Amino acid sequence: MTITGRPDAQETDVNAGAGPNRRFLAGVYGLYLRRMGAFAIIVGSGVRIQQFLFRRSLWLDEAALAVSIVGRSYEDLLDPLAFGQIAPAGFLWIERFMVGLVGDNEYGLRLFPLLSGIASLVLFHRLSRRVLSPAVAPLATILFAITSTAVYYSGEVKPYSSDVLATLAVLNLGEAMLRPGPIPRRTALAFGGLGAILIWISYPVVFVMAGVGITVALYHLLAKQWTNVALLAAAGVSWGASLLGTWALAQRYIQSNPATVEYWAVGFPPDGASLRGFLSWLGTRAEEVMVAPVGLSLVGLGLILCALGAAALVARKRVLHLLLVASAFPFTIAGSIVGVYPIHRRLLMFVVPLVVLLLAASADWPLRGRLRFLTVAFIVPLIVVSTVPAERFWRLSQEPVTNEEARVIFEEVARGWRAGDALYIHPAAEAAYRYYAPRVPVRASGMIAASADRCRLDAALAPLREARRVWFVFSHPSRVREWMIIRSFMGIVGRPAGATFAHGAEVYLYEMGSPADPSGREVIRNRSIRCAEIRPV
């Protein structure tokens, strides 16, 4: 069997001398071989575009990154970002360009992730047709197209969708060079040049490039193709130079944001762990990858199917392709061990196409004759682990996902605003406020958050007394403590005048000067509760 396979030739063999029923089945099978991959790309692209057109509000992390993208020049994007965000400079530049091209709104900010998601579908199908048999490649494309995280991150202002695109671009180029004979200079130039560019767009693509580069170099080194080895070495030099630049810049981002490093700690092996402890940690991380970002139904079964997929590629004499697909994993683990990149949830979106290829390969055993019916035994567990991804994909196609509809809340404040009103926001809503306030427009009087001091009621309420009405905006559902504090003393100096709730965000309005609970002052004093602190924006 060739690498690409020839479905048409298989159809001819099946049709020869067959009865009407077999010819019908052969026709359906031929249609599957020729069209199912394209159909999966169209459907997957359609749902991604649907999510894009829904125009959900930017949620906490998106808004935090968008503030820097829209508020800075290209040169200023090289400085540490607002709200402790970290992203590759090339990604930020592309985002800045898209905003200037399309507009300063959710569409402009999410266009590049959308295009990355659609292009990833095409590149994945191309790669699957070269790594897997013609019968299984469309199935792999379907699995990748319905992966809910791949759909979701195709519509988020973060670099995860472009991480996947960069991974597939490198894998496709690497696969094209796993051929005997001289490497075309144009291909070698693309390998070196595109790789040097992708390092500036995606951080984790470095692990993919290291694995693919070494796999291809060893192949040509063992074949004694010295000219090819020299071309690959030149590509490696260009990668190294590009990596030094992006590494220095990334260190500036990281050093200015120790909170992010602390958040990443779970993705690094525990200090001083024994071999057993390290393997246990690694097993936990592998299970987490299967849950998120891959999102399988049964984690253990998914890991078994990946192992079977690797064995099936060996059985089909596709060892080189197995090495190509799996080569990024040891470098990713090494990156975590040395503390440069955590193995943690959405940061591993770039491995999703690798895992899906291994999963699909589990049904790709080289069975012949009467043994072909055993293929069903391998397809059934693949369908089982795909149940949850398929169900999530169906729900996404029916109802676009929402996170924190802060734009809806700020628009409500703008519509109901009167002279003499004051607006106070929770710190978790600050990034959304910074982005949406000039566009709605609204202007906050300050931020409100928990205080470390015991309640000094007069001091806590003093900033609010000058207003006729006070709006309180909250977002990010986990932040509820401050709202409980506000409710405990706002009734002393005001009366609830309304509230608006959106998914993951809410606003409360109080009219001042007409106490709803005058006795509350003594209750607060007796309980010595913590107050809310009012700070300027």
Coordinates of C-alpha atoms in Angstrom, one line a residue:
M1 CA 0.0 0.0 0.0
T2 CA 1.3 3.4 -0.8
I3 CA 1.4 6.3 1.7
T4 CA -1.5 8.1 0.1
G5 CA -3.6 5.2 -1.0
R6 CA -5.9 5.0 -4.0
P7 CA -9.5 4.6 -3.1
D8 CA -10.6 4.5 -6.8
A9 CA -8.4 1.4 -7.4
Q10 CA -10.0 -0.3 -4.3
E11 CA -13.5 0.5 -5.6
T12 CA -12.7 -1.2 -8.9
D13 CA -11.6 -4.4 -7.2
V14 CA -14.7 -4.5 -5.0
N15 CA -17.1 -3.9 -7.9
A16 CA -15.6 -6.5 -10.2
G17 CA -18.1 -9.3 -10.6
A18 CA -20.3 -8.1 -7.7
G19 CA -24.1 -8.3 -7.5
P20 CA -26.4 -5.3 -7.1
N21 CA -26.2 -5.2 -3.3
R22 CA -22.5 -5.4 -3.2
R23 CA -22.2 -2.8 -6.0
F24 CA -24.4 -0.5 -3.9
L25 CA -22.3 -1.1 -0.8
A26 CA -19.2 -0.6 -2.8
G27 CA -20.6 2.7 -4.1
V28 CA -21.4 3.9 -0.6
Y29 CA -18.0 2.9 0.5
G30 CA -16.4 4.7 -2.4
L31 CA -18.4 7.8 -1.6
Y32 CA -17.2 7.6 2.0
L33 CA -13.6 7.4 0.8
R34 CA -13.9 10.3 -1.6
R35 CA -16.2 12.7 0.2
M36 CA -16.4 12.1 3.9
G37 CA -13.2 13.9 4.7
A38 CA -14.3 17.0 2.8
F39 CA -17.8 16.7 4.4
A40 CA -16.2 16.7 7.9
I41 CA -14.1 19.7 7.0
I42 CA -17.2 21.6 5.8
V43 CA -19.4 20.7 8.9
G44 CA -16.5 21.4 11.3
S45 CA -15.8 24.8 9.6
G46 CA -19.5 25.6 9.7
V47 CA -19.8 25.1 13.5
R48 CA -16.6 27.1 14.0
I49 CA -18.0 30.0 11.9
Q50 CA -21.3 29.8 13.8
Q51 CA -19.5 30.3 17.1
F52 CA -17.6 33.2 15.6
L53 CA -20.7 34.9 14.3
F54 CA -22.5 34.6 17.6
R55 CA -20.1 37.2 19.0
R56 CA -20.1 36.2 22.6
S57 CA -18.5 38.7 25.0
L58 CA -14.8 38.5 25.8
W59 CA -14.3 36.6 29.0
L60 CA -11.7 37.3 31.7
D61 CA -8.5 36.1 30.0
E62 CA -9.6 37.2 26.5
A63 CA -10.4 40.7 27.7
A64 CA -7.1 40.9 29.6
L65 CA -5.2 40.1 26.4
A66 CA -7.4 42.2 24.2
V67 CA -6.6 45.3 26.3
S68 CA -2.9 45.1 25.3
I69 CA -3.7 44.1 21.7
V70 CA -5.9 47.1 20.9
G71 CA -4.2 49.6 23.1
R72 CA -0.6 49.2 22.0
S73 CA 1.6 49.7 19.0
Y74 CA 3.4 46.7 17.4
E75 CA 6.6 47.8 19.2
D76 CA 4.8 48.2 22.6
L77 CA 3.5 44.7 22.3
L78 CA 7.1 43.5 23.0
D79 CA 6.8 44.9 26.5
P80 CA 5.2 42.9 29.4
L81 CA 1.5 42.7 28.8
A82 CA -1.3 44.1 31.0
F83 CA -3.0 41.9 33.6
G84 CA 0.0 39.5 33.6
Q85 CA -0.8 37.9 30.2
I86 CA 1.8 36.0 28.2
A87 CA 1.5 35.3 24.5
P88 CA 3.9 34.9 21.6
A89 CA 4.9 38.3 19.9
G90 CA 4.0 37.0 16.4
F91 CA 0.5 36.0 17.6
L92 CA 0.1 39.5 19.1
W93 CA 1.2 41.2 15.9
I94 CA -1.2 39.2 13.8
E95 CA -4.0 40.0 16.2
R96 CA -3.1 43.7 16.1
F97 CA -3.1 43.5 12.2
M98 CA -6.5 41.8 12.2
V99 CA -8.0 44.4 14.5
G100 CA -6.8 47.1 12.1
L101 CA -8.1 45.2 9.1
V102 CA -11.5 44.1 10.4
G103 CA -12.3 46.4 13.3
D104 CA -11.8 46.8 17.0
N105 CA -14.4 44.3 18.1
E106 CA -14.8 40.6 18.9
Y107 CA -14.8 39.8 15.2
G108 CA -11.4 41.4 14.5
L109 CA -9.9 39.8 17.6
R110 CA -11.2 36.3 16.9
L111 CA -10.6 36.2 13.1
F112 CA -7.1 34.8 13.3
P113 CA -8.1 32.0 15.7
L114 CA -11.0 31.2 13.4
L115 CA -8.9 31.0 10.3
S116 CA -6.4 28.9 12.2
G117 CA -9.1 26.5 13.2
I118 CA -10.4 26.1 9.7
A119 CA -6.9 25.7 8.2
S120 CA -6.1 23.1 10.8
L121 CA -9.0 20.9 9.6
V122 CA -7.6 21.0 6.1
L123 CA -4.0 20.2 7.2
F124 CA -5.2 17.5 9.5
H125 CA -7.1 15.7 6.8
R126 CA -4.0 16.0 4.5
L127 CA -1.8 14.5 7.2
S128 CA -4.3 11.7 8.1
R129 CA -4.4 10.6 4.4
R130 CA -0.6 10.1 4.5
V131 CA -0.3 8.5 7.9
L132 CA -3.4 6.4 8.0
S133 CA -5.1 4.1 5.4
P134 CA -7.7 5.5 3.0
A135 CA -10.4 3.8 5.0
V136 CA -9.5 5.3 8.3
A137 CA -8.3 8.8 7.3
P138 CA -11.9 10.2 6.9
L139 CA -12.8 8.8 10.3
A140 CA -9.8 10.6 11.9
T141 CA -10.9 13.8 10.2
I142 CA -14.4 13.4 11.7
L143 CA -12.9 12.9 15.2
F144 CA -10.8 16.0 14.9
A145 CA -13.6 18.1 13.4
I146 CA -15.9 17.3 16.3
T147 CA -13.4 17.8 19.1
S148 CA -15.2 20.5 21.2
T149 CA -12.1 22.2 22.5
A150 CA -10.8 22.6 18.9
V151 CA -14.2 24.2 18.1
Y152 CA -14.2 26.4 21.1
Y153 CA -10.6 27.7 20.9
S154 CA -11.2 28.5 17.2
G155 CA -13.3 31.4 18.6
E156 CA -11.2 32.6 21.5
V157 CA -8.6 35.4 21.6
K158 CA -5.8 33.2 22.7
P159 CA -3.0 31.4 20.8
Y160 CA -4.3 27.8 21.3
S161 CA -5.9 27.5 17.9
S162 CA -2.8 28.8 16.2
D163 CA -0.7 26.3 18.3
V164 CA -2.7 23.5 16.6
L165 CA -2.2 25.1 13.2
A166 CA 1.5 25.5 13.7
T167 CA 1.8 21.8 14.9
L168 CA 0.0 20.5 11.8
A169 CA 2.1 22.7 9.4
V170 CA 5.3 21.3 10.8
L171 CA 4.0 17.7 10.7
N172 CA 2.9 18.1 7.1
L173 CA 6.3 19.5 6.0
G174 CA 8.1 16.8 8.0
E175 CA 6.1 14.0 6.4
A176 CA 6.8 15.4 2.9
M177 CA 10.5 15.0 3.6
L178 CA 10.3 11.3 4.7
R179 CA 11.0 10.2 1.2
P180 CA 14.1 8.6 -0.3
G181 CA 16.2 10.8 -2.6
P182 CA 17.1 14.4 -2.5
I183 CA 14.9 16.9 -0.6
P184 CA 13.7 19.6 -3.0
R185 CA 15.4 22.9 -2.0
R186 CA 12.1 24.7 -2.0
T187 CA 10.8 22.2 0.6
A188 CA 13.9 22.5 2.7
L189 CA 13.7 26.3 2.5
A190 CA 10.0 26.2 3.6
F191 CA 11.0 23.9 6.4
G192 CA 13.6 26.2 7.7
G193 CA 11.9 29.5 7.0
L194 CA 8.4 28.6 8.1
G195 CA 9.7 27.0 11.2
A196 CA 11.6 30.1 12.2
I197 CA 8.4 32.1 11.8
L198 CA 6.2 29.7 13.6
I199 CA 8.4 29.9 16.7
W200 CA 7.2 33.5 17.0
I201 CA 3.6 32.6 16.7
S202 CA 3.4 29.5 19.0
Y203 CA 5.5 28.6 22.0
P204 CA 4.8 24.8 22.1
V205 CA 5.5 24.3 18.4
V206 CA 9.2 24.2 19.5
F207 CA 8.6 20.7 20.9
V208 CA 7.0 19.6 17.7
M209 CA 9.8 21.0 15.5
A210 CA 12.4 19.3 17.7
G211 CA 10.8 16.0 17.4
V212 CA 10.0 16.2 13.7
G213 CA 13.4 17.7 12.8
I214 CA 15.3 14.9 14.6
T215 CA 13.0 12.2 13.0
V216 CA 13.6 13.5 9.5
A217 CA 17.3 14.1 10.1
L218 CA 17.9 10.6 11.4
Y219 CA 16.0 9.1 8.4
H220 CA 18.3 10.8 5.9
L221 CA 21.4 10.3 8.1
L222 CA 20.8 6.5 8.1
A223 CA 20.2 6.7 4.3
K224 CA 23.5 8.6 4.0
Q225 CA 21.8 11.4 2.2
W226 CA 24.5 13.9 3.2
T227 CA 23.1 16.8 1.1
N228 CA 19.7 16.4 2.8
V229 CA 21.4 16.3 6.2
A230 CA 23.2 19.5 5.4
L231 CA 19.9 21.2 4.3
L232 CA 18.2 20.1 7.5
A233 CA 21.1 21.3 9.6
A234 CA 20.8 24.7 7.9
A235 CA 17.1 24.7 8.8
G236 CA 18.0 23.8 12.4
V237 CA 20.4 26.8 12.6
S238 CA 17.6 29.2 11.5
W239 CA 15.3 27.7 14.1
G240 CA 17.9 28.1 16.8
A241 CA 18.4 31.8 16.0
S242 CA 14.7 32.4 16.0
L243 CA 14.3 30.5 19.2
L244 CA 16.9 32.6 21.0
G245 CA 15.0 35.8 20.2
T246 CA 11.5 34.5 21.2
W247 CA 13.0 32.9 24.3
A248 CA 14.5 36.2 25.5
L249 CA 11.2 37.9 24.9
A250 CA 9.2 35.2 26.7
Q251 CA 11.5 35.5 29.7
R252 CA 10.6 39.2 30.0
Y253 CA 7.0 38.3 30.1
I254 CA 7.4 35.6 32.6
Q255 CA 9.7 37.5 35.0
S256 CA 7.2 40.3 35.1
N257 CA 4.4 37.9 36.1
P258 CA 5.3 35.5 38.9
A259 CA 1.6 34.8 39.5
T260 CA 1.4 32.9 36.1
V261 CA 4.5 30.8 37.0
E262 CA 2.8 29.9 40.3
Y263 CA -0.4 29.0 38.4
W264 CA 1.6 26.8 36.1
A265 CA 3.2 24.9 39.0
V266 CA 0.8 21.9 38.8
G267 CA 2.1 21.3 35.2
F268 CA 5.6 20.7 36.4
P269 CA 6.9 17.5 38.2
P270 CA 7.1 17.8 42.0
D271 CA 10.5 18.8 43.3
G272 CA 12.5 15.8 44.6
A273 CA 10.0 13.2 43.4
S274 CA 11.1 9.6 43.2
L275 CA 10.9 7.7 39.9
R276 CA 7.6 6.2 41.1
G277 CA 6.3 9.7 42.1
F278 CA 7.3 11.1 38.7
L279 CA 5.6 8.3 36.8
S280 CA 2.5 8.8 39.0
W281 CA 2.5 12.5 38.2
L282 CA 3.0 11.8 34.5
G283 CA 0.1 9.3 34.5
T284 CA -2.1 12.0 36.1
R285 CA -1.1 14.5 33.4
A286 CA -1.8 11.9 30.6
E287 CA -5.3 11.3 32.0
E288 CA -5.8 15.1 32.2
V289 CA -4.9 15.5 28.6
M290 CA -7.5 12.9 27.7
V291 CA -10.1 14.8 29.7
A292 CA -9.1 18.2 28.6
P293 CA -8.2 19.2 26.0
V294 CA -9.1 16.0 24.0
G295 CA -12.3 15.5 26.0
L296 CA -12.8 11.8 25.7
S297 CA -15.6 9.8 27.3
L298 CA -13.5 7.1 29.0
V299 CA -10.0 8.2 29.8
G300 CA -8.5 4.7 30.4
L301 CA -10.0 3.3 27.2
G302 CA -8.7 6.3 25.3
L303 CA -5.1 5.7 26.6
I304 CA -5.4 2.0 25.6
L305 CA -6.6 2.9 22.1
C306 CA -3.7 5.3 21.7
A307 CA -1.3 2.4 22.5
L308 CA -3.2 0.2 20.1
G309 CA -2.9 2.9 17.5
A310 CA 0.8 3.0 17.9
A311 CA 0.9 -0.8 17.5
A312 CA -1.3 -0.7 14.4
L313 CA 1.1 1.8 12.7
V314 CA 4.0 -0.6 13.5
A315 CA 2.0 -3.5 12.1
R316 CA 1.3 -1.5 8.9
K317 CA 5.0 -0.7 8.6
R318 CA 4.5 2.9 9.3
V319 CA 7.1 3.2 12.0
L320 CA 8.5 6.4 10.6
H321 CA 5.0 8.0 10.7
L322 CA 4.6 6.8 14.3
L323 CA 7.9 8.4 15.2
L324 CA 6.8 11.6 13.4
V325 CA 3.5 11.8 15.2
A326 CA 4.8 10.8 18.7
S327 CA 8.1 12.6 18.6
A328 CA 6.8 15.8 20.2
F329 CA 5.7 14.0 23.4
P330 CA 9.2 13.3 24.9
F331 CA 10.3 16.9 24.2
T332 CA 7.1 18.2 25.8
I333 CA 7.8 16.1 28.9
A334 CA 11.4 17.3 28.9
G335 CA 10.2 20.9 28.7
S336 CA 8.1 20.3 31.8
I337 CA 10.9 18.7 33.7
V338 CA 13.3 21.6 33.1
G339 CA 10.5 24.0 34.0
V340 CA 10.0 25.9 30.7
Y341 CA 6.5 24.7 29.7
P342 CA 3.8 23.1 31.9
I343 CA 1.8 20.0 31.0
H344 CA -1.6 21.5 31.9
R345 CA -5.0 21.4 30.2
R346 CA -5.5 24.1 27.5
L347 CA -1.7 24.7 27.2
L348 CA -1.6 21.3 25.6
M349 CA -4.1 22.0 22.8
F350 CA -1.3 21.5 20.3
V351 CA -1.2 17.7 21.1
V352 CA -4.9 17.2 20.2
P353 CA -4.2 16.3 16.5
L354 CA -1.4 13.9 17.6
V355 CA -3.7 12.1 20.1
V356 CA -6.6 12.0 17.5
L357 CA -4.3 10.4 14.9
L358 CA -3.2 7.7 17.4
L359 CA -6.8 7.1 18.4
A360 CA -8.0 6.7 14.8
A361 CA -5.0 4.4 14.0
S362 CA -6.3 1.9 16.6
A363 CA -8.9 0.9 13.9
D364 CA -6.2 0.7 11.2
W365 CA -5.0 -2.8 11.5
P366 CA -3.8 -4.5 8.2
L367 CA -6.5 -7.2 8.2
R368 CA -7.2 -9.2 5.1
G369 CA -9.9 -11.6 3.8
R370 CA -12.2 -13.0 6.4
L371 CA -10.4 -11.2 9.2
R372 CA -11.7 -7.9 8.0
F373 CA -14.8 -8.2 10.1
L374 CA -12.6 -7.8 13.2
T375 CA -12.2 -4.1 12.2
V376 CA -15.6 -3.6 13.8
A377 CA -14.1 -4.8 17.1
F378 CA -11.6 -1.8 16.9
I379 CA -14.1 0.8 15.6
V380 CA -16.7 0.2 18.4
P381 CA -14.4 1.3 21.3
L382 CA -13.4 4.3 19.2
I383 CA -17.0 5.2 18.9
V384 CA -17.5 4.8 22.6
V385 CA -14.7 7.2 23.6
S386 CA -16.0 9.7 21.0
T387 CA -19.5 9.8 22.5
V388 CA -18.9 12.8 24.8
P389 CA -17.0 14.8 22.1
A390 CA -19.8 14.1 19.7
E391 CA -22.5 15.1 22.2
R392 CA -20.6 18.3 23.0
F393 CA -20.1 19.1 19.4
W394 CA -23.9 18.6 18.8
R395 CA -24.7 21.0 21.6
L396 CA -22.3 23.6 20.3
S397 CA -23.9 23.4 16.9
Q398 CA -27.3 24.0 18.5
E399 CA -26.4 26.7 21.0
P400 CA -23.1 28.7 20.8
V401 CA -21.1 28.6 24.0
T402 CA -21.1 31.6 26.4
N403 CA -18.7 32.4 29.2
E404 CA -19.1 35.8 30.8
E405 CA -21.4 38.2 29.0
A406 CA -19.9 41.3 30.4
R407 CA -20.7 43.4 27.3
V408 CA -24.4 42.8 27.9
I409 CA -24.0 44.0 31.5
F410 CA -22.1 47.2 30.6
E411 CA -24.6 48.0 27.8
E412 CA -27.4 47.7 30.4
V413 CA -25.6 50.1 32.7
A414 CA -25.2 52.6 29.8
R415 CA -28.9 52.3 28.9
G416 CA -30.0 52.9 32.5
W417 CA -27.5 55.6 33.4
R418 CA -28.7 58.8 35.0
A419 CA -26.9 62.0 36.1
G420 CA -25.5 61.5 39.6
D421 CA -25.0 57.7 39.2
A422 CA -21.8 55.9 40.3
L423 CA -20.4 52.7 38.9
Y424 CA -18.3 50.3 40.9
I425 CA -16.8 47.1 39.5
H426 CA -15.3 44.0 41.0
P427 CA -11.6 43.4 40.2
A428 CA -12.5 40.3 38.3
A429 CA -14.5 42.5 35.9
E430 CA -11.7 45.1 35.5
A431 CA -10.3 43.6 32.3
A432 CA -13.7 43.5 30.7
Y433 CA -14.4 47.0 31.8
R434 CA -11.0 48.2 30.4
Y435 CA -11.9 46.8 27.0
Y436 CA -15.7 47.6 26.8
A437 CA -15.9 50.9 28.7
P438 CA -14.7 53.1 25.8
R439 CA -16.9 51.3 23.4
V440 CA -20.2 51.2 25.3
P441 CA -19.4 53.8 26.8
V442 CA -19.4 53.8 30.6
R443 CA -17.1 55.2 33.2
A444 CA -16.5 53.5 36.6
S445 CA -16.1 55.5 39.8
G446 CA -14.0 52.8 41.5
M447 CA -13.5 49.1 42.3
I448 CA -14.9 47.2 45.2
A449 CA -13.3 44.3 46.8
A450 CA -12.9 42.6 50.2
S451 CA -10.9 44.4 52.8
A452 CA -8.5 42.8 55.2
D453 CA -9.7 45.1 58.0
R454 CA -12.7 44.8 60.2
C455 CA -15.7 46.7 59.1
R456 CA -15.5 50.4 59.7
L457 CA -18.9 51.2 58.3
D458 CA -18.7 55.0 57.9
A459 CA -15.3 54.7 56.1
A460 CA -16.5 51.9 53.8
L461 CA -19.7 53.7 52.8
A462 CA -18.2 57.2 52.5
P463 CA -17.3 57.0 48.7
L464 CA -20.9 55.9 47.9
R465 CA -22.7 58.7 49.8
E466 CA -22.1 61.3 47.1
A467 CA -24.1 59.3 44.5
R468 CA -27.8 59.2 43.9
R469 CA -27.7 55.6 42.6
V470 CA -24.9 53.1 42.7
W471 CA -24.3 50.2 40.2
F472 CA -22.2 47.2 41.2
V473 CA -20.9 45.0 38.4
F474 CA -19.5 41.5 38.9
S475 CA -18.2 38.9 36.5
H476 CA -16.4 35.6 36.7
P477 CA -18.8 33.5 38.7
S478 CA -16.3 32.2 41.3
R479 CA -16.0 35.8 42.7
V480 CA -19.0 35.9 45.1
R481 CA -17.7 36.8 48.5
E482 CA -17.6 40.6 47.9
W483 CA -21.2 40.6 46.7
M484 CA -22.2 38.9 50.0
I485 CA -20.3 41.7 51.9
I486 CA -22.1 44.4 49.8
R487 CA -25.5 42.9 50.5
S488 CA -24.7 42.9 54.2
F489 CA -24.4 46.7 54.5
M490 CA -25.9 48.4 51.4
G491 CA -29.3 48.1 52.8
I492 CA -28.3 50.5 55.6
V493 CA -27.9 53.5 53.2
G494 CA -29.9 52.5 50.2
R495 CA -32.6 50.4 48.7
P496 CA -32.3 47.7 45.9
A497 CA -33.6 49.3 42.6
G498 CA -32.9 46.5 40.2
A499 CA -30.6 43.8 38.9
T500 CA -29.6 42.3 35.5
F501 CA -28.1 38.9 35.1
A502 CA -26.3 37.5 32.1
H503 CA -24.3 34.3 31.8
G504 CA -21.3 34.7 34.1
A505 CA -21.9 38.4 34.8
E506 CA -24.3 40.5 36.8
V507 CA -25.1 44.1 37.8
Y508 CA -27.0 45.4 40.9
L509 CA -28.5 48.9 41.2
Y510 CA -29.1 50.7 44.6
E511 CA -30.9 53.9 45.2
M512 CA -29.1 55.8 48.0
G513 CA -30.7 57.8 50.9
S514 CA -33.7 55.5 51.5
P515 CA -32.5 52.7 53.8
A516 CA -34.1 49.3 53.4
D517 CA -32.8 48.0 56.7
P518 CA -31.9 50.8 59.2
S519 CA -31.2 48.2 61.9
G520 CA -28.5 46.6 59.9
R521 CA -25.8 49.0 61.2
E522 CA -26.0 47.4 64.6
V523 CA -26.0 43.9 63.2
I524 CA -22.8 44.6 61.2
R525 CA -21.1 46.2 64.2
N526 CA -22.0 43.3 66.5
R527 CA -20.7 40.7 64.0
S528 CA -17.5 42.6 63.2
I529 CA -17.7 41.4 59.6
R530 CA -15.2 42.2 57.0
C531 CA -16.1 45.2 54.9
A532 CA -15.7 45.9 51.2
E533 CA -12.9 48.3 50.2
I534 CA -13.6 51.0 47.6
R535 CA -10.6 51.8 45.4
P536 CA -10.2 54.1 42.5
V537 CA -10.1 52.5 39.0

